[in-house]
CSV table of C-alpha atoms in Angstrom, one decimal:
chain,number,residue,atom,x,y,z
B,20,PRO,CA,-0.1,-24.9,3.7
B,21,CYS,CA,-0.3,-21.5,2.3
B,22,ARG,CA,-3.5,-19.4,2.9
B,23,LEU,CA,-4.6,-16.3,1.0
B,24,PHE,CA,-3.7,-13.0,2.5
B,25,HIS,CA,-6.8,-11.0,3.2
B,26,GLY,CA,-8.5,-11.9,-0.1
B,27,CYS,CA,-5.5,-11.0,-2.2
B,28,ASN,CA,-5.4,-13.9,-4.6
B,29,SER,CA,-2.0,-13.3,-6.1
B,30,LEU,CA,-0.2,-12.7,-2.8
B,31,LEU,CA,0.4,-15.7,-0.6
B,32,THR,CA,1.5,-15.7,3.0
B,33,SER,CA,4.6,-17.6,2.2
B,34,GLN,CA,5.6,-14.9,-0.3
B,35,ILE,CA,5.1,-12.1,2.2
B,36,ILE,CA,7.2,-13.9,4.9
B,37,SER,CA,10.0,-14.6,2.3
B,38,TYR,CA,10.0,-11.0,1.3
B,39,TYR,CA,10.1,-9.9,5.0
B,40,ASP,CA,13.0,-12.3,5.7
B,41,SER,CA,14.9,-11.0,2.6
B,42,ILE,CA,14.5,-7.4,3.9
B,43,ASN,CA,15.8,-8.4,7.4
B,44,GLN,CA,18.8,-10.1,5.9
B,45,TYR,CA,20.0,-6.8,4.4
B,46,LYS,CA,22.2,-5.3,7.1
B,47,LYS,CA,23.1,-1.7,6.5
B,48,GLU,CA,24.8,0.4,8.9
B,49,LEU,CA,22.8,3.3,10.0
B,50,PRO,CA,24.6,6.7,10.4
B,51,GLU,CA,24.5,8.3,13.8
B,52,TYR,CA,23.1,11.5,12.3
B,53,PHE,CA,21.1,11.8,9.2
B,54,ASN,CA,19.7,15.0,7.6
B,55,PHE,CA,17.6,14.4,4.4
B,56,ALA,CA,18.5,17.9,3.0
B,57,SER,CA,22.2,17.4,3.3
B,58,ASP,CA,22.6,13.7,3.0
B,59,VAL,CA,20.1,13.2,0.1
B,60,LEU,CA,19.2,16.3,-1.7
B,61,ASP,CA,22.7,17.8,-1.8
B,62,GLU,CA,24.1,14.5,-2.8
B,63,TRP,CA,21.7,14.2,-5.7
B,64,SER,CA,22.6,17.8,-6.6
B,65,GLU,CA,26.2,16.8,-6.8
B,66,LEU,CA,25.5,13.7,-8.9
B,67,GLU,CA,23.6,15.9,-11.3
B,68,LYS,CA,26.3,18.4,-11.6
B,69,ASP,CA,28.9,15.5,-12.2
B,70,GLY,CA,26.6,14.0,-14.9
B,71,ARG,CA,26.2,10.8,-12.9
B,72,ARG,CA,22.4,11.3,-12.5
B,73,PRO,CA,19.9,12.6,-15.1
B,74,ALA,CA,18.8,16.1,-14.5
B,75,ASN,CA,15.2,15.6,-13.3
B,76,PRO,CA,13.1,18.2,-11.4
B,77,ALA,CA,13.4,17.8,-7.6
B,78,PHE,CA,10.3,19.8,-7.2
B,79,TRP,CA,7.4,20.5,-9.6
B,80,TRP,CA,4.3,22.4,-8.5
B,81,VAL,CA,1.3,23.3,-10.7
B,82,ASN,CA,-1.7,25.2,-9.4
B,83,ASP,CA,-5.2,25.2,-10.8
B,84,GLU,CA,-4.5,28.2,-13.1
B,85,GLY,CA,-1.6,26.4,-14.7
B,86,GLU,CA,1.1,28.4,-13.1
B,87,GLU,CA,4.0,26.2,-12.3
B,88,VAL,CA,7.2,26.2,-10.2
B,89,LYS,CA,10.0,23.8,-11.1
B,90,TRP,CA,13.3,23.5,-9.1
B,91,SER,CA,16.3,21.4,-9.9
B,92,PHE,CA,18.0,19.6,-6.9
B,93,GLU,CA,20.7,22.3,-7.1
B,94,GLU,CA,18.0,25.1,-7.0
B,95,LEU,CA,16.2,23.3,-4.2
B,96,GLY,CA,19.4,23.1,-2.3
B,97,PHE,CA,20.3,26.7,-2.7
B,98,LEU,CA,16.7,28.0,-1.9
B,99,SER,CA,16.5,25.7,1.2
B,100,ARG,CA,19.8,27.0,2.5
B,101,LYS,CA,18.6,30.5,2.1
B,102,ALA,CA,15.4,29.7,3.9
B,103,ALA,CA,17.2,27.9,6.6
B,104,ASN,CA,19.3,31.1,7.1
B,105,ILE,CA,16.2,33.3,7.2
B,106,LEU,CA,14.8,31.0,9.9
B,107,SER,CA,18.0,31.0,11.9
B,108,LYS,CA,19.0,34.6,11.5
B,109,ALA,CA,16.0,36.7,10.9
B,110,CYS,CA,13.6,34.7,13.0
B,111,GLY,CA,16.3,33.7,15.6
B,112,LEU,CA,15.5,30.0,15.6
B,113,GLN,CA,17.9,27.3,16.7
B,114,ARG,CA,18.3,23.6,16.4
B,115,GLY,CA,15.5,22.0,18.2
B,116,ASP,CA,13.2,25.0,18.1
B,117,LYS,CA,9.6,24.6,16.8
B,118,VAL,CA,8.0,26.4,13.9
B,119,ILE,CA,4.3,26.1,13.0
B,120,ALA,CA,3.5,26.4,9.2
B,121,VAL,CA,-0.2,27.2,8.6
B,122,LEU,CA,-0.2,27.5,4.8
B,123,PRO,CA,-1.8,26.0,1.8
B,124,ARG,CA,0.4,23.7,-0.1
B,125,VAL,CA,2.3,26.5,-2.0
B,126,PRO,CA,5.9,25.9,-3.1
B,127,GLU,CA,7.1,27.8,0.0
B,128,TRP,CA,5.5,25.1,2.3
B,129,TRP,CA,7.8,22.5,0.9
B,130,LEU,CA,10.7,24.8,0.8
B,131,LEU,CA,10.3,25.7,4.4
B,132,ASN,CA,9.9,22.0,5.3
B,133,VAL,CA,13.3,21.2,3.7
B,134,ALA,CA,14.9,24.4,5.3
B,135,CYS,CA,13.7,23.1,8.7
B,136,MET,CA,15.2,19.8,8.1
B,137,ARG,CA,18.4,21.4,7.0
B,138,ALA,CA,18.6,23.6,10.1
B,139,GLY,CA,17.4,21.0,12.6
B,140,ILE,CA,14.3,23.1,13.3
B,141,VAL,CA,11.1,21.1,14.1
B,142,PHE,CA,8.5,21.7,11.4
B,143,ILE,CA,4.8,21.5,12.5
B,144,PRO,CA,2.4,21.7,9.7
B,145,GLY,CA,-1.0,22.9,10.0
B,146,THR,CA,-3.9,23.1,7.5
B,147,SER,CA,-5.0,26.4,6.3
B,148,GLN,CA,-8.5,25.5,7.5
B,149,LEU,CA,-7.6,26.2,11.2
B,150,ARG,CA,-9.3,29.0,13.1
B,151,ALA,CA,-7.8,31.2,15.7
B,152,LYS,CA,-8.6,29.0,18.6
B,153,ASP,CA,-7.0,26.0,16.8
B,154,ILE,CA,-3.8,27.9,16.1
B,155,LEU,CA,-3.7,29.1,19.7
B,156,TYR,CA,-4.0,25.6,21.0
B,157,ARG,CA,-1.2,24.4,18.7
B,158,LEU,CA,1.1,27.3,19.6
B,159,GLN,CA,0.6,26.8,23.3
B,160,VAL,CA,1.0,23.0,23.4
B,161,SER,CA,4.1,23.0,21.0
B,162,LYS,CA,5.6,26.1,22.5
B,163,ALA,CA,6.6,27.1,18.9
B,164,LYS,CA,8.9,30.1,18.6
B,165,CYS,CA,7.8,31.1,15.1
B,166,ILE,CA,4.6,30.9,13.0
B,167,ILE,CA,4.5,31.0,9.3
B,168,THR,CA,1.3,31.8,7.4
B,169,ASN,CA,-0.3,33.9,4.7
B,170,ASP,CA,-2.4,37.1,4.4
B,171,THR,CA,-5.6,35.1,4.9
B,172,LEU,CA,-4.7,33.6,8.2
B,173,ALA,CA,-2.5,36.4,9.6
B,174,PRO,CA,-5.5,38.2,11.3
B,175,ALA,CA,-6.4,35.0,13.1
B,176,VAL,CA,-2.8,34.9,14.4
B,177,GLU,CA,-2.9,38.6,15.4
B,178,SER,CA,-6.0,38.1,17.4
B,179,ILE,CA,-4.4,35.5,19.7
B,180,MET,CA,-0.9,37.0,20.1
B,181,PRO,CA,-1.6,38.2,23.8
B,182,ASP,CA,-1.9,34.5,24.8
B,183,CYS,CA,1.2,33.2,22.9
B,184,GLN,CA,4.1,33.7,25.4
B,185,PHE,CA,6.6,31.4,23.5
B,186,LEU,CA,6.0,33.0,20.0
B,187,LYS,CA,9.0,35.1,19.1
B,188,SER,CA,8.7,35.7,15.4
B,189,LYS,CA,6.0,35.8,12.7
B,190,LEU,CA,6.8,35.1,9.1
B,191,ILE,CA,4.3,35.8,6.3
B,192,VAL,CA,4.3,34.3,2.8
B,193,ALA,CA,2.8,37.1,0.8
B,194,LYS,CA,3.5,39.6,-2.0
B,195,GLY,CA,3.1,42.6,0.2
B,196,SER,CA,4.3,43.4,3.7
B,197,ARG,CA,2.3,43.4,6.9
B,198,ALA,CA,3.1,45.4,10.0
B,199,GLY,CA,4.8,43.3,12.8
B,200,TRP,CA,5.6,40.4,10.3
B,201,LEU,CA,8.8,39.3,8.5
B,202,ASN,CA,8.0,38.8,4.9
B,203,LEU,CA,9.6,35.6,3.3
B,204,LYS,CA,9.7,36.9,-0.2
B,205,GLU,CA,11.3,40.3,0.9
B,206,LEU,CA,13.9,38.4,3.0
B,207,PHE,CA,14.8,36.3,0.0
């Protein structure tokens, strides 16, 4: 006999088990190494170039003022490769190193996320509501070698710098430059 699944009238337990069994029967060989940026985004970019996939935006961001940023798969691939090079060369990060990004969800947040995937750098997101003591704790526990933030949170990071022995580089997402910080927009 079938019983209802947590009050969901249309979904019977037998249907769930049947669906689960059908998933388990599908045997796909998993790759030894997988990189979302190169294995998915770059592949979709090639499919778009060849006309085998419709040209849809890979990224579309709109803020409260109506300003928008829209990137194709090709643009996202190009920009993420540039950002990965910035992280590797200008910031001196290597595969396995950790970076903390304390940013609001601006386009650069997603771009840096993909760039870290591409370069094998561990991306640790942090909300822009963090205070200096919260940032310090995350930097010390993670042993992050780089922090990425904006003008608003840069003073909080500067106030804790003497206690951050692992931090090697600071990257700011801002229109203007700031002493002691690498500027992402200028490096692009």
